[in-house]
Amino acid sequence: MKQFYISMLLALTSIYTYSQNTLSGNVSEAETGEPLEQVSVYIPQLENGTVTDQNGNYSLKNLPEGNYKLVISYIGFETYSTSVEINSGNNQFDYQMVPSAIEMDEVVLSTPFHKLQRENVMKVEQKSMEELKQQGGITLSEGITNIPGVSSVSTGVGIGKPVIRGLSFNRVLVYTQGVRLENQQYGGEHGLGINDAGISSVEVIKGPASLLYGSDALGGVLYLNPEKFESSGETSGDVNMRYFTNTLGYNANAGFKTSGEKLKFLVRGAYATNADYETGDGTSVTNSRFNEADLKTGLAYQASKFKTELRYNYNASELGIPEEIGIQNNDRDPLEPYQELSTHIISSKNNLFFKKSSLEATFGYTVNNRKEFEEHHHEEHEGEEHEGEEHAEDEHEEGEGAALDMRLSTFNYNIQFNPQWGKMTTIFGVQGMHQTNENFGEEVLVPNATTNDFGVLATSHIHFNKSDLQIGLRYDLRSINGEESGIEGDEEYIPALSKDFNSFNAAVGYRMDLTQNVMGRLNLATGFRAPNLSELTSNGLHSGANRVEIGNPDLDSEQNFQIDLALEYGNKHLEAYINSFYNIVNDYIYLEPTGEFRELDPIYDFQQQNAILYGGEFGFHLHPHPIDWLHLESSYDIVFGELEDKSDLPLIPANRWTNTFRVEWNKNQDYKYYAFVTLQTFFDQNKVADFETPTSRYNLFNVGVGGDIRIFNQKVGYSIIGNNLFDKNYISHLSRLKADGIANIGRNISFNVNIPL
């Protein structure tokens, strides 16, 4: 496979030798005519961009002929998007920018049509990694909870799983480096497994995206955009350091990138370590400590009609699994039980550009190795004499084998052909996945198995004068074949499995400018999720969950239908939005306690029942003109979920109201200053599943200041952020430690420094 791919790449490169096409022009201010420096000029489909010089001039080289979207953006001005025709030779485009207090609009990359957020038919939330870090989250999974409609099922601070409008686990698909992330994400005690270093922005599709991504995107998609390569002819680097007072944690990352006219390279390394976190009453949560090392690198080659991009990510982490309050210290090495995780992600994205069409082929290969070390390995030594205890310690130092040792290998592919016919842009795609799960430890939770996915899709975007229409259809097949595990008749025996699932899905969306200031979106979409290997075959103790989970081989696929309605209003003083949804999920799969025990651990099994979820997000952003430095933001997210028998769904987040008062000044494009105060109110959650307990209301108060300063003629970015400033002792409804009465993190102050090189 590797030799074939290299041969194909060399052949494609040698085929295409073209004269150079360029796009150049000047960008100035509409009111004064003065040239604007450092304006971003970018062609999303080609991932080719630059910035204007001190005279407002720019030039883009190595462009293929054809019609492409051009995006011009600059802080303090309205983001401009238009289509430009690139012809052979030199092309010219000048533009005068209009001042605006509205924050810059970004291109959405998680949907295939490269639209700005306001132009996109499907509502997609987008936040830069810089914005999320300014909220003070210790991890990426904590940072994304600042996006309305997004929460996290957490096990302490180090382990968190995204929740989108009440749906989580395998119902939310995570994409990184342009490929789906597969890291045995079915378990509640399994974290996101991605470090925020080397990620430029996060996009969240709320609602079924099965049309674009297949199974597991029934509840939505968390799309992580990797760090961009440097502009042609540029070289840069930076060092970033953060310190957290609560966990005595620190993380640091450093990056370097350089780009020639055709060849580009980047690399970033990161390391993070945290001791046990403290709750609001000063108690250390034993074994909530975690350590992580991360490496991301990329190489790209860009010619006029062909570009290829190869990226690699290695992540290694140690995660303590907290179970009860015990020893109180600041050690960083995890106690048992704990996890050792290592993940390798290799992705290759290749594009061919023709005059009226393009072809994109993305391939990914992921290897995830999960090891769990459990306390009961030393139980046989309990009660023995001192020399026996010493013998047990010696064994541990020599490296006792993991109780659970699983390796998940995944190859996936995504090939899309994009012809353009007038105002209609269409994409025909073929996607698939080949996955193997192997066990090497003495315990087996899920058997050795092979999963194969195959899907075909077609989707079109039609642009009208003041509206856009998007339609699509998709068909998927999934087969799962699991091997027999154990001895028949034993309580942990897992029989062989062979299951096939298939599904048709469709989506239609319409975006319209209702008035000059009001825009509406209506989306109707179906989605599906085939049951995962754990739900079908699991038979064993999950240490992090402290329960035995029993799979059900007779489970059917989940199938849903969701209606989304969004209204947005905007002028130079105010932006407001209402996003509502109604989601019907047939054959919803959930865990339920049986009332029985295996040894001392409760037994849960998987059930199915129809369910509905409904709610939405509502908010506004006030930025009165001409005092553009003043911002008042408010958002409210609400979700309800219940089964057909009228009982409530588990793990539904509490209603949340977030209010932020923020001031910011941009001295110029290079220097900025900001400060904010945020009050988050989490309301009572009394609509709970039969085996859950209600959660009381609580408020969290956060403050922060930051900006850029010059030290010894060197620009330095800084921020100081205080989360839960009043040290509130609380328990989140989505905390998996709630059943043990263990509170969430107390006051945490983070100090952040960024040094560009």
Tab-separated table of N, CA and C in Angstrom, residues 332-425:
chain	number	residue	atom	x	y	z
A	332	ARG	N	2.688	13.198	40.788
A	332	ARG	CA	2.194	13.251	39.415
A	332	ARG	C	2.143	11.879	38.754
A	333	ASP	N	2.819	10.909	39.334
A	333	ASP	CA	2.744	9.549	38.797
A	333	ASP	C	1.409	8.931	39.200
A	334	PRO	N	0.643	8.392	38.246
A	334	PRO	CA	-0.691	7.877	38.575
A	334	PRO	C	-0.638	6.642	39.456
A	335	LEU	N	-1.652	6.504	40.287
A	335	LEU	CA	-1.852	5.306	41.090
A	335	LEU	C	-2.734	4.342	40.307
A	336	GLU	N	-2.809	3.121	40.758
A	336	GLU	CA	-3.749	2.185	40.144
A	336	GLU	C	-5.154	2.432	40.689
A	337	PRO	N	-6.188	2.361	39.835
A	337	PRO	CA	-6.144	2.066	38.405
A	337	PRO	C	-5.766	3.299	37.580
A	338	TYR	N	-5.076	3.045	36.481
A	338	TYR	CA	-4.731	4.134	35.573
A	338	TYR	C	-4.614	3.578	34.154
A	339	GLN	N	-4.598	4.504	33.208
A	339	GLN	CA	-4.497	4.142	31.800
A	339	GLN	C	-3.187	4.669	31.221
A	340	GLU	N	-2.618	3.889	30.323
A	340	GLU	CA	-1.529	4.354	29.468
A	340	GLU	C	-2.037	4.306	28.032
A	341	LEU	N	-2.025	5.440	27.370
A	341	LEU	CA	-2.555	5.525	26.018
A	341	LEU	C	-1.484	6.029	25.067
A	342	SER	N	-1.446	5.451	23.903
A	342	SER	CA	-0.585	5.976	22.840
A	342	SER	C	-1.359	5.914	21.529
A	343	THR	N	-1.280	6.997	20.767
A	343	THR	CA	-2.020	7.083	19.518
A	343	THR	C	-1.128	7.650	18.429
A	344	HIS	N	-1.119	6.979	17.289
A	344	HIS	CA	-0.433	7.462	16.090
A	344	HIS	C	-1.496	7.770	15.036
A	345	ILE	N	-1.456	8.975	14.474
A	345	ILE	CA	-2.390	9.357	13.419
A	345	ILE	C	-1.587	9.850	12.225
A	346	ILE	N	-1.737	9.175	11.104
A	346	ILE	CA	-1.099	9.589	9.855
A	346	ILE	C	-2.209	9.914	8.869
A	347	SER	N	-2.149	11.095	8.267
A	347	SER	CA	-3.172	11.478	7.294
A	347	SER	C	-2.511	12.037	6.046
A	348	SER	N	-3.145	11.775	4.922
A	348	SER	CA	-2.655	12.260	3.637
A	348	SER	C	-3.828	12.849	2.868
A	349	LYS	N	-3.722	14.123	2.534
A	349	LYS	CA	-4.779	14.820	1.796
A	349	LYS	C	-4.212	15.271	0.457
A	350	ASN	N	-4.898	14.888	-0.635
A	350	ASN	CA	-4.383	15.137	-1.977
A	350	ASN	C	-5.474	15.773	-2.834
A	351	ASN	N	-5.109	16.808	-3.590
A	351	ASN	CA	-6.070	17.520	-4.418
A	351	ASN	C	-5.556	17.688	-5.837
A	352	LEU	N	-6.452	17.449	-6.790
A	352	LEU	CA	-6.221	17.761	-8.194
A	352	LEU	C	-7.250	18.798	-8.616
A	353	PHE	N	-6.789	19.862	-9.292
A	353	PHE	CA	-7.690	20.930	-9.695
A	353	PHE	C	-7.764	21.000	-11.215
A	354	PHE	N	-8.992	20.964	-11.723
A	354	PHE	CA	-9.243	21.123	-13.142
A	354	PHE	C	-9.993	22.440	-13.337
A	355	LYS	N	-10.248	22.826	-14.583
A	355	LYS	CA	-10.848	24.132	-14.822
A	355	LYS	C	-12.270	24.212	-14.296
A	356	LYS	N	-13.043	23.136	-14.394
A	356	LYS	CA	-14.441	23.146	-13.965
A	356	LYS	C	-14.740	22.086	-12.907
A	357	SER	N	-13.718	21.525	-12.310
A	357	SER	CA	-13.947	20.487	-11.301
A	357	SER	C	-12.679	20.284	-10.487
A	358	SER	N	-12.803	19.479	-9.446
A	358	SER	CA	-11.643	19.134	-8.623
A	358	SER	C	-11.862	17.755	-8.009
A	359	LEU	N	-10.768	17.132	-7.602
A	359	LEU	CA	-10.801	15.812	-6.979
A	359	LEU	C	-9.977	15.867	-5.707
A	360	GLU	N	-10.565	15.381	-4.609
A	360	GLU	CA	-9.860	15.343	-3.330
A	360	GLU	C	-9.881	13.928	-2.783
A	361	ALA	N	-8.720	13.435	-2.397
A	361	ALA	CA	-8.608	12.094	-1.814
A	361	ALA	C	-7.855	12.204	-0.487
A	362	THR	N	-8.525	11.810	0.596
A	362	THR	CA	-7.928	11.855	1.932
A	362	THR	C	-7.847	10.442	2.498
A	363	PHE	N	-6.669	10.087	2.988
A	363	PHE	CA	-6.458	8.767	3.572
A	363	PHE	C	-5.914	8.944	4.997
A	364	GLY	N	-6.326	8.071	5.883
A	364	GLY	CA	-5.856	8.144	7.251
A	364	GLY	C	-5.577	6.771	7.826
A	365	TYR	N	-4.566	6.702	8.648
A	365	TYR	CA	-4.253	5.450	9.347
A	365	TYR	C	-3.985	5.797	10.809
A	366	THR	N	-4.742	5.182	11.705
A	366	THR	CA	-4.647	5.460	13.142
A	366	THR	C	-4.396	4.170	13.902
A	367	VAL	N	-3.449	4.206	14.822
A	367	VAL	CA	-3.195	3.086	15.734
A	367	VAL	C	-3.344	3.606	17.154
A	368	ASN	N	-4.291	3.035	17.886
A	368	ASN	CA	-4.517	3.430	19.273
A	368	ASN	C	-4.272	2.230	20.168
A	369	ASN	N	-3.351	2.398	21.110
A	369	ASN	CA	-3.036	1.328	22.062
A	369	ASN	C	-3.462	1.781	23.456
A	370	ARG	N	-4.400	1.043	24.056
A	370	ARG	CA	-4.938	1.399	25.369
A	370	ARG	C	-4.575	0.309	26.373
A	371	LYS	N	-3.887	0.713	27.445
A	371	LYS	CA	-3.539	-0.217	28.511
A	371	LYS	C	-4.139	0.288	29.812
A	372	GLU	N	-4.704	-0.623	30.594
A	372	GLU	CA	-5.246	-0.267	31.900
A	372	GLU	C	-4.599	-1.153	32.961
A	373	PHE	N	-4.133	-0.507	34.009
A	373	PHE	CA	-3.491	-1.196	35.124
A	373	PHE	C	-4.427	-1.091	36.322
A	374	GLU	N	-4.759	-2.239	36.904
A	374	GLU	CA	-5.813	-2.269	37.916
A	374	GLU	C	-5.272	-2.718	39.266
A	375	GLU	N	-5.963	-2.280	40.332
A	375	GLU	CA	-5.523	-2.538	41.699
A	375	GLU	C	-5.570	-4.012	42.064
A	376	HIS	N	-6.511	-4.745	41.498
A	376	HIS	CA	-6.676	-6.111	41.984
A	376	HIS	C	-5.508	-7.011	41.623
A	377	HIS	N	-4.553	-6.487	40.827
A	377	HIS	CA	-3.364	-7.281	40.531
A	377	HIS	C	-2.525	-7.534	41.770
A	378	HIS	N	-2.692	-6.655	42.772
A	378	HIS	CA	-1.886	-6.810	43.983
A	378	HIS	C	-2.709	-7.353	45.145
A	379	GLU	N	-3.952	-7.686	44.896
A	379	GLU	CA	-4.802	-8.133	45.987
A	379	GLU	C	-4.288	-9.413	46.624
A	380	GLU	N	-3.628	-10.256	45.797
A	380	GLU	CA	-3.139	-11.521	46.335
A	380	GLU	C	-2.064	-11.301	47.399
A	381	HIS	N	-1.464	-10.100	47.407
A	381	HIS	CA	-0.411	-9.820	48.384
A	381	HIS	C	-0.954	-9.200	49.658
A	382	GLU	N	-2.223	-8.795	49.653
A	382	GLU	CA	-2.783	-8.176	50.843
A	382	GLU	C	-2.813	-9.194	51.989
A	383	GLY	N	-2.449	-8.751	53.168
A	383	GLY	CA	-2.488	-9.620	54.334
A	383	GLY	C	-1.226	-10.432	54.516
A	384	GLU	N	-0.294	-10.368	53.520
A	384	GLU	CA	0.955	-11.101	53.662
A	384	GLU	C	1.922	-10.305	54.530
A	385	GLU	N	3.005	-10.921	54.879
A	385	GLU	CA	4.004	-10.280	55.726
A	385	GLU	C	4.732	-9.191	54.941
A	386	HIS	N	5.549	-8.455	55.646
A	386	HIS	CA	6.245	-7.312	55.058
A	386	HIS	C	7.076	-7.713	53.850
A	387	GLU	N	7.727	-8.862	53.925
A	387	GLU	CA	8.562	-9.259	52.801
A	387	GLU	C	7.715	-9.530	51.568
A	388	GLY	N	6.471	-9.966	51.788
A	388	GLY	CA	5.578	-10.152	50.643
A	388	GLY	C	5.220	-8.830	50.013
A	389	GLU	N	5.031	-7.791	50.867
A	389	GLU	CA	4.716	-6.478	50.331
A	389	GLU	C	5.887	-5.940	49.525
A	390	GLU	N	7.107	-6.195	50.033
A	390	GLU	CA	8.283	-5.745	49.297
A	390	GLU	C	8.363	-6.442	47.946
A	391	HIS	N	7.979	-7.719	47.913
A	391	HIS	CA	8.008	-8.467	46.666
A	391	HIS	C	7.021	-7.868	45.665
A	392	ALA	N	5.861	-7.450	46.150
A	392	ALA	CA	4.857	-6.849	45.261
A	392	ALA	C	5.381	-5.535	44.690
A	393	GLU	N	6.069	-4.730	45.565
A	393	GLU	CA	6.594	-3.465	45.088
A	393	GLU	C	7.665	-3.694	44.034
A	394	ASP	N	8.513	-4.734	44.252
A	394	ASP	CA	9.553	-5.038	43.269
A	394	ASP	C	8.926	-5.399	41.933
A	395	GLU	N	7.842	-6.190	41.980
A	395	GLU	CA	7.165	-6.565	40.743
A	395	GLU	C	6.676	-5.327	39.995
A	396	HIS	N	6.117	-4.367	40.731
A	396	HIS	CA	5.584	-3.162	40.099
A	396	HIS	C	6.704	-2.361	39.443
A	397	GLU	N	7.852	-2.267	40.150
A	397	GLU	CA	8.971	-1.524	39.604
A	397	GLU	C	9.482	-2.179	38.327
A	398	GLU	N	9.428	-3.505	38.253
A	398	GLU	CA	9.891	-4.192	37.062
A	398	GLU	C	8.907	-4.058	35.913
A	399	GLY	N	7.699	-3.572	36.163
A	399	GLY	CA	6.736	-3.345	35.099
A	399	GLY	C	5.797	-4.508	34.901
A	400	GLU	N	4.840	-4.652	35.777
A	400	GLU	CA	3.853	-5.716	35.645
A	400	GLU	C	2.976	-5.456	34.438
A	401	GLY	N	2.553	-6.498	33.740
A	401	GLY	CA	1.751	-6.353	32.542
A	401	GLY	C	0.405	-5.730	32.826
A	402	ALA	N	-0.136	-5.067	31.807
A	402	ALA	CA	-1.438	-4.421	31.935
A	402	ALA	C	-2.532	-5.468	32.014
A	403	ALA	N	-3.551	-5.181	32.832
A	403	ALA	CA	-4.700	-6.081	32.895
A	403	ALA	C	-5.461	-6.041	31.577
A	404	LEU	N	-5.567	-4.842	31.033
A	404	LEU	CA	-6.274	-4.650	29.768
A	404	LEU	C	-5.301	-4.029	28.784
A	405	ASP	N	-5.173	-4.634	27.632
A	405	ASP	CA	-4.228	-4.159	26.618
A	405	ASP	C	-4.882	-4.353	25.259
A	406	MET	N	-5.396	-3.251	24.698
A	406	MET	CA	-6.111	-3.331	23.419
A	406	MET	C	-5.434	-2.441	22.384
A	407	ARG	N	-5.399	-2.924	21.157
A	407	ARG	CA	-4.844	-2.146	20.055
A	407	ARG	C	-5.886	-2.053	18.955
A	408	LEU	N	-6.212	-0.811	18.600
A	408	LEU	CA	-7.204	-0.550	17.568
A	408	LEU	C	-6.498	0.086	16.380
A	409	SER	N	-6.571	-0.567	15.229
A	409	SER	CA	-5.931	-0.061	14.012
A	409	SER	C	-7.019	0.276	12.999
A	410	THR	N	-6.963	1.483	12.462
A	410	THR	CA	-8.018	1.957	11.572
A	410	THR	C	-7.433	2.594	10.326
A	411	PHE	N	-7.868	2.122	9.172
A	411	PHE	CA	-7.555	2.770	7.896
A	411	PHE	C	-8.850	3.340	7.348
A	412	ASN	N	-8.863	4.624	7.009
A	412	ASN	CA	-10.061	5.187	6.400
A	412	ASN	C	-9.712	6.010	5.171
A	413	TYR	N	-10.701	6.182	4.321
A	413	TYR	CA	-10.503	6.910	3.071
A	413	TYR	C	-11.746	7.742	2.780
A	414	ASN	N	-11.535	8.841	2.083
A	414	ASN	CA	-12.606	9.756	1.722
A	414	ASN	C	-12.231	10.387	0.380
A	415	ILE	N	-12.932	9.996	-0.675
A	415	ILE	CA	-12.637	10.483	-2.026
A	415	ILE	C	-13.841	11.266	-2.522
A	416	GLN	N	-13.616	12.532	-2.910
A	416	GLN	CA	-14.709	13.398	-3.324
A	416	GLN	C	-14.390	14.070	-4.655
A	417	PHE	N	-15.363	13.997	-5.566
A	417	PHE	CA	-15.264	14.650	-6.872
A	417	PHE	C	-16.232	15.822	-6.886
A	418	ASN	N	-15.724	17.003	-7.287
A	418	ASN	CA	-16.495	18.240	-7.186
A	418	ASN	C	-16.599	18.943	-8.539
A	419	PRO	N	-17.626	18.605	-9.350
A	419	PRO	CA	-17.857	19.363	-10.590
A	419	PRO	C	-18.664	20.627	-10.292
A	420	GLN	N	-18.476	21.667	-11.090
A	420	GLN	CA	-19.230	22.905	-10.918
A	420	GLN	C	-20.054	23.175	-12.172
A	421	TRP	N	-21.353	23.328	-11.954
A	421	TRP	CA	-22.273	23.597	-13.047
A	421	TRP	C	-23.021	24.892	-12.736
A	422	GLY	N	-22.546	26.001	-13.260
A	422	GLY	CA	-23.201	27.275	-13.035
A	422	GLY	C	-23.204	27.640	-11.564
A	423	LYS	N	-24.399	27.920	-11.019
A	423	LYS	CA	-24.534	28.303	-9.618
A	423	LYS	C	-24.616	27.102	-8.691
A	424	MET	N	-24.560	25.891	-9.250
A	424	MET	CA	-24.679	24.681	-8.433
A	424	MET	C	-23.321	24.012	-8.271
A	425	THR	N	-22.970	23.759	-7.030
A	425	THR	CA	-21.754	23.017	-6.707
A	425	THR	C	-22.165	21.661	-6.152
